[in-house]
Amino acid sequence: MFEVILLAPVHAVETLSEALDALDALSVSVEDADAQTPAEQALFGEPGMPPPKEGWERSRLVSLFATEALARDAASVLAAQDFFAGCQLVAINPVPEQDWVRLTQSQFKPVEITPEFWIVPTWHQPPVQAKQVIRLDPGLAFGTGTHPTTRMCLRWIANIPGLAASPNPLGRVLDYGCGSGILAIGAAKFGAVDIDAVDIDEAAVGATRANAEANHVSLHVGLPDKAVGTYQTVLANILATPLRVLAPLLCSHVANGGNLVLAGILARQADELKNAYAPYCRLQIQDEEEGWILMTAKL
């Protein structure tokens, strides 16, 4: 394969991307051309909330083509277009042959939750100190243990009070927005036996079923209407905006004396979440990692 590397101002990125697709590009990626420099721009957004800007002032587009001829033809065609004004062809390079499976696998190593609790891809052996292991490979659904929000939720599960005294201190569990099912599986590993894992995404539902089977745990998996009644533990690792909207629903599912555990929240969003949940419970910051926080409440 060959890659065509372009520089473009923000207003030209969408048109260039569509043109590259029409010229038989296998893929097109866009990144900040000023990344790792003082001019780098951070773009953040959440579902239902627009990003602060539409894109970077200077973008770097990298498109892949099956042959050198296709790559050079595409570059020539683009250079002749009026919309290419202000854009620049940086390079046309051959892409070295690689074992893409091995390259992808090398990016995912065992993840420590606690010294005795690890997330381990299937191509790795568990660390010798691991007494509890979740086997999980990256896939279409969110949640591999590499993100701080997932790690904080799993740490909370692993350190829940009463674990030594009770075989099931988590009680009945709801994982709302389960993604890969990693939190529900974690709950099962620490004694929970009646666990509902729900998500609006069918791919997440399928991934959760497959991951539960791979870890030899039993979950009730489905769409959100699968969540019925109250639970001793309700886990929701989503994002701040949907968590605010879901406040009355999630709290209605927590049994008296039960635990609500929320993640996907930036530290600066703590007050927003406290205010949204104030009519139902008193949220507190339980953990913090890399600018993300874990918030919990006892109902």
XYZ file of C-alpha atoms in Angstrom:
299
model
C 0.000 0.000 0.000
C 0.933 3.655 -0.434
C -0.051 6.648 1.667
C -0.764 10.171 0.459
C -0.125 12.816 3.126
C -1.794 16.214 2.792
C -1.988 19.403 4.837
C -5.271 21.305 4.731
C -7.034 24.205 6.463
C -10.122 23.340 8.454
C -12.613 24.439 5.780
C -11.143 22.042 3.179
C -10.960 18.858 5.253
C -14.457 17.513 4.590
C -14.270 18.171 0.844
C -10.820 16.586 0.615
C -11.934 13.537 2.570
C -14.920 13.008 0.273
C -12.725 13.466 -2.812
C -10.168 10.939 -1.523
C -12.951 8.448 -0.895
C -14.213 8.964 -4.455
C -10.667 8.383 -5.734
C -10.623 4.869 -4.196
C -8.746 5.615 -0.982
C -8.913 2.595 1.314
C -9.004 4.859 4.365
C -8.604 8.506 5.337
C -7.463 9.674 8.766
C -7.416 13.272 9.986
C -5.291 14.602 12.830
C -4.000 17.875 14.212
C -1.036 18.942 12.057
C 0.298 20.856 15.080
C 0.100 17.943 17.533
C 2.918 17.814 20.071
C 3.723 21.505 19.478
C 2.704 24.685 21.353
C 0.054 25.251 18.654
C -1.731 21.929 19.369
C -5.518 22.230 19.717
C -7.592 20.010 21.974
C -11.090 19.207 20.720
C -13.576 17.713 23.172
C -17.216 16.809 22.811
C -19.926 14.620 24.303
C -23.086 13.080 22.876
C -25.660 15.828 22.552
C -23.062 18.565 22.961
C -21.251 20.199 19.997
C -17.445 20.333 20.081
C -15.942 23.764 20.739
C -14.640 23.892 17.137
C -15.376 21.984 13.950
C -11.769 20.906 13.471
C -8.146 21.870 13.710
C -6.870 25.024 12.015
C -4.306 22.862 10.184
C -5.148 19.232 9.603
C -2.959 16.378 8.414
C -4.821 13.921 6.196
C -3.317 10.486 5.609
C -5.029 8.341 2.973
C -4.121 4.781 1.998
C -4.188 3.431 -1.570
C -3.746 -0.097 -2.848
C -1.045 0.838 -5.412
C 1.456 3.601 -6.079
C -0.281 4.431 -9.368
C -3.604 5.035 -7.607
C -1.902 7.183 -4.973
C -0.114 9.370 -7.546
C -3.202 9.677 -9.738
C -5.244 10.800 -6.736
C -2.649 13.403 -5.762
C -2.575 14.758 -9.322
C -6.350 14.962 -9.573
C -6.655 16.755 -6.240
C -3.919 19.289 -7.058
C -5.886 20.378 -10.144
C -9.071 21.189 -8.199
C -10.101 24.687 -7.124
C -10.835 23.446 -3.591
C -7.186 22.376 -3.227
C -6.162 26.041 -2.893
C -4.419 26.459 0.469
C -3.733 22.718 0.701
C -0.366 20.999 0.334
C 0.876 17.593 -0.791
C 3.454 16.553 1.798
C 4.481 13.105 0.586
C 3.565 9.883 -1.166
C 5.152 7.024 0.742
C 5.137 3.230 0.550
C 3.644 1.624 3.650
C 5.936 -1.120 5.004
C 4.446 -4.596 5.141
C 3.581 -5.464 8.732
C 1.885 -8.161 10.700
C -1.095 -5.985 11.606
C -2.494 -8.549 14.020
C 0.736 -8.619 16.011
C 1.007 -4.830 15.849
C -2.510 -4.421 17.229
C -1.932 -7.017 19.918
C 1.296 -5.311 21.011
C -0.743 -2.218 21.924
C -2.850 -4.134 24.452
C -1.027 -5.546 27.447
C -2.332 -6.811 30.813
C -3.913 -3.986 32.816
C -3.551 -3.868 36.602
C -6.713 -2.940 38.504
C -5.306 -3.946 41.881
C -2.127 -5.947 42.533
C -4.258 -9.128 42.516
C -6.895 -8.179 39.902
C -5.961 -7.847 36.206
C -7.511 -7.460 32.761
C -5.593 -9.780 30.435
C -5.937 -10.154 26.625
C -6.130 -13.750 25.468
C -2.683 -13.600 23.834
C -0.998 -12.867 27.195
C -0.434 -15.049 30.231
C -1.814 -13.589 33.484
C 0.817 -12.113 35.826
C 1.875 -14.525 38.558
C 0.407 -12.278 41.276
C -3.040 -12.200 39.641
C -5.658 -13.993 41.744
C -8.610 -12.621 39.794
C -8.522 -12.186 36.000
C -10.889 -10.902 33.326
C -9.999 -12.172 29.866
C -10.851 -9.445 27.359
C -9.710 -8.570 23.835
C -10.348 -5.204 22.151
C -13.449 -5.135 19.969
C -16.302 -2.958 18.740
C -17.683 -2.136 22.203
C -16.167 0.293 24.708
C -14.308 -1.094 27.704
C -10.980 -2.910 27.699
C -9.686 -1.706 31.063
C -7.242 0.766 29.543
C -9.400 3.848 30.226
C -9.294 5.469 33.696
C -13.090 5.392 34.031
C -13.190 1.616 33.565
C -10.283 1.053 35.951
C -11.888 3.179 38.670
C -15.178 1.281 38.439
C -13.407 -2.058 38.638
C -11.303 -0.862 41.595
C -14.511 0.092 43.371
C -15.931 -3.374 42.736
C -12.748 -5.074 43.937
C -12.599 -2.980 47.124
C -16.275 -2.942 48.094
C -16.693 -3.186 51.871
C -17.886 -6.540 53.139
C -16.155 -8.574 50.435
C -14.347 -10.729 52.992
C -17.439 -11.296 55.120
C -20.039 -11.925 52.417
C -19.951 -14.113 49.312
C -22.021 -11.459 47.472
C -21.693 -7.939 48.935
C -22.693 -6.420 45.566
C -26.137 -8.020 45.687
C -28.230 -7.794 42.529
C -26.279 -5.737 39.948
C -27.218 -3.529 36.993
C -24.529 -2.484 34.488
C -26.266 0.293 32.517
C -24.478 1.081 29.247
C -22.429 -2.091 29.512
C -20.261 -1.696 26.380
C -18.001 -4.742 26.387
C -19.600 -6.004 29.599
C -16.398 -5.563 31.544
C -18.023 -4.109 34.676
C -20.726 -6.770 34.777
C -18.063 -9.457 34.358
C -16.011 -7.829 37.104
C -19.033 -7.920 39.402
C -19.498 -11.619 38.653
C -15.840 -12.287 39.419
C -16.377 -10.727 42.851
C -19.403 -12.750 43.838
C -22.471 -11.229 42.186
C -24.802 -13.863 40.741
C -27.844 -11.888 39.521
C -26.507 -9.364 37.003
C -28.318 -7.434 34.273
C -26.075 -5.826 31.608
C -27.872 -3.489 29.190
C -26.929 -1.176 26.341
C -28.661 0.708 23.531
C -26.070 -0.615 21.040
C -26.729 -4.081 19.595
C -22.985 -4.523 18.989
C -22.363 -3.955 22.699
C -25.027 -6.501 23.595
C -23.368 -9.087 21.359
C -19.897 -8.275 22.655
C -21.053 -8.568 26.261
C -22.573 -11.988 25.635
C -19.376 -13.209 23.963
C -17.117 -11.793 26.680
C -19.261 -13.271 29.445
C -19.021 -16.689 27.815
C -15.253 -16.339 27.422
C -14.974 -15.563 31.152
C -17.350 -18.360 32.196
C -19.790 -16.040 33.973
C -23.571 -15.777 33.699
C -25.161 -12.427 32.797
C -28.646 -11.340 31.698
C -27.801 -9.218 28.630
C -30.058 -7.078 26.485
C -31.405 -3.653 25.581
C -32.274 -1.146 28.364
C -35.800 -2.528 28.799
C -34.104 -5.622 30.242
C -33.431 -3.597 33.424
C -36.373 -4.294 35.722
C -36.882 -3.593 39.402
C -34.274 -2.508 41.908
C -30.647 -3.470 42.429
C -28.215 -3.367 45.319
C -25.540 -2.036 42.921
C -26.098 0.136 39.839
C -23.051 0.837 37.666
C -23.065 3.370 34.809
C -19.846 4.262 33.002
C -21.112 6.512 30.216
C -20.512 10.293 29.928
C -21.654 13.303 31.957
C -24.403 14.495 29.605
C -26.333 11.192 29.368
C -25.718 10.580 33.074
C -27.471 13.874 33.870
C -30.441 12.920 31.694
C -30.587 9.430 33.205
C -30.522 10.605 36.840
C -34.173 9.782 37.678
C -34.068 6.451 35.827
C -30.817 5.216 37.365
C -31.793 6.265 40.871
C -35.167 4.527 40.531
C -33.291 1.274 39.980
C -31.239 1.531 43.209
C -32.674 -0.383 46.148
C -32.892 1.190 49.610
C -29.395 1.099 51.044
C -27.964 0.282 47.621
C -24.977 1.745 45.795
C -24.960 4.016 42.747
C -21.612 4.154 40.912
C -21.129 6.655 38.081
C -18.152 7.202 35.776
C -17.309 8.896 32.498
C -17.169 12.222 34.326
C -14.426 14.838 34.065
C -13.328 16.453 37.334
C -14.671 19.832 36.192
C -18.135 18.283 35.754
C -18.508 17.174 39.382
C -20.829 19.997 40.454
C -23.061 19.504 37.402
C -23.582 15.864 38.346
C -24.104 16.627 42.033
C -26.812 19.131 41.125
C -28.511 16.768 38.662
C -28.679 13.971 41.260
C -29.433 16.172 44.291
C -33.206 15.459 44.218
C -32.482 11.733 44.534
C -29.188 11.236 46.369
C -25.969 12.852 47.540
C -23.157 12.105 45.087
C -19.565 12.144 46.300
C -16.241 11.853 44.508
C -14.886 8.422 45.338
C -11.821 8.219 43.078
C -9.884 10.305 40.553
C -7.446 9.401 37.786
C -6.016 11.422 34.903
C -8.652 14.138 35.180
C -11.593 11.679 35.371
C -13.598 11.030 38.532
C -15.705 8.235 39.978
C -18.826 9.398 41.838
C -20.864 7.248 44.186
C -23.916 7.529 46.416
C -25.675 5.381 48.982
C -29.433 5.533 48.592
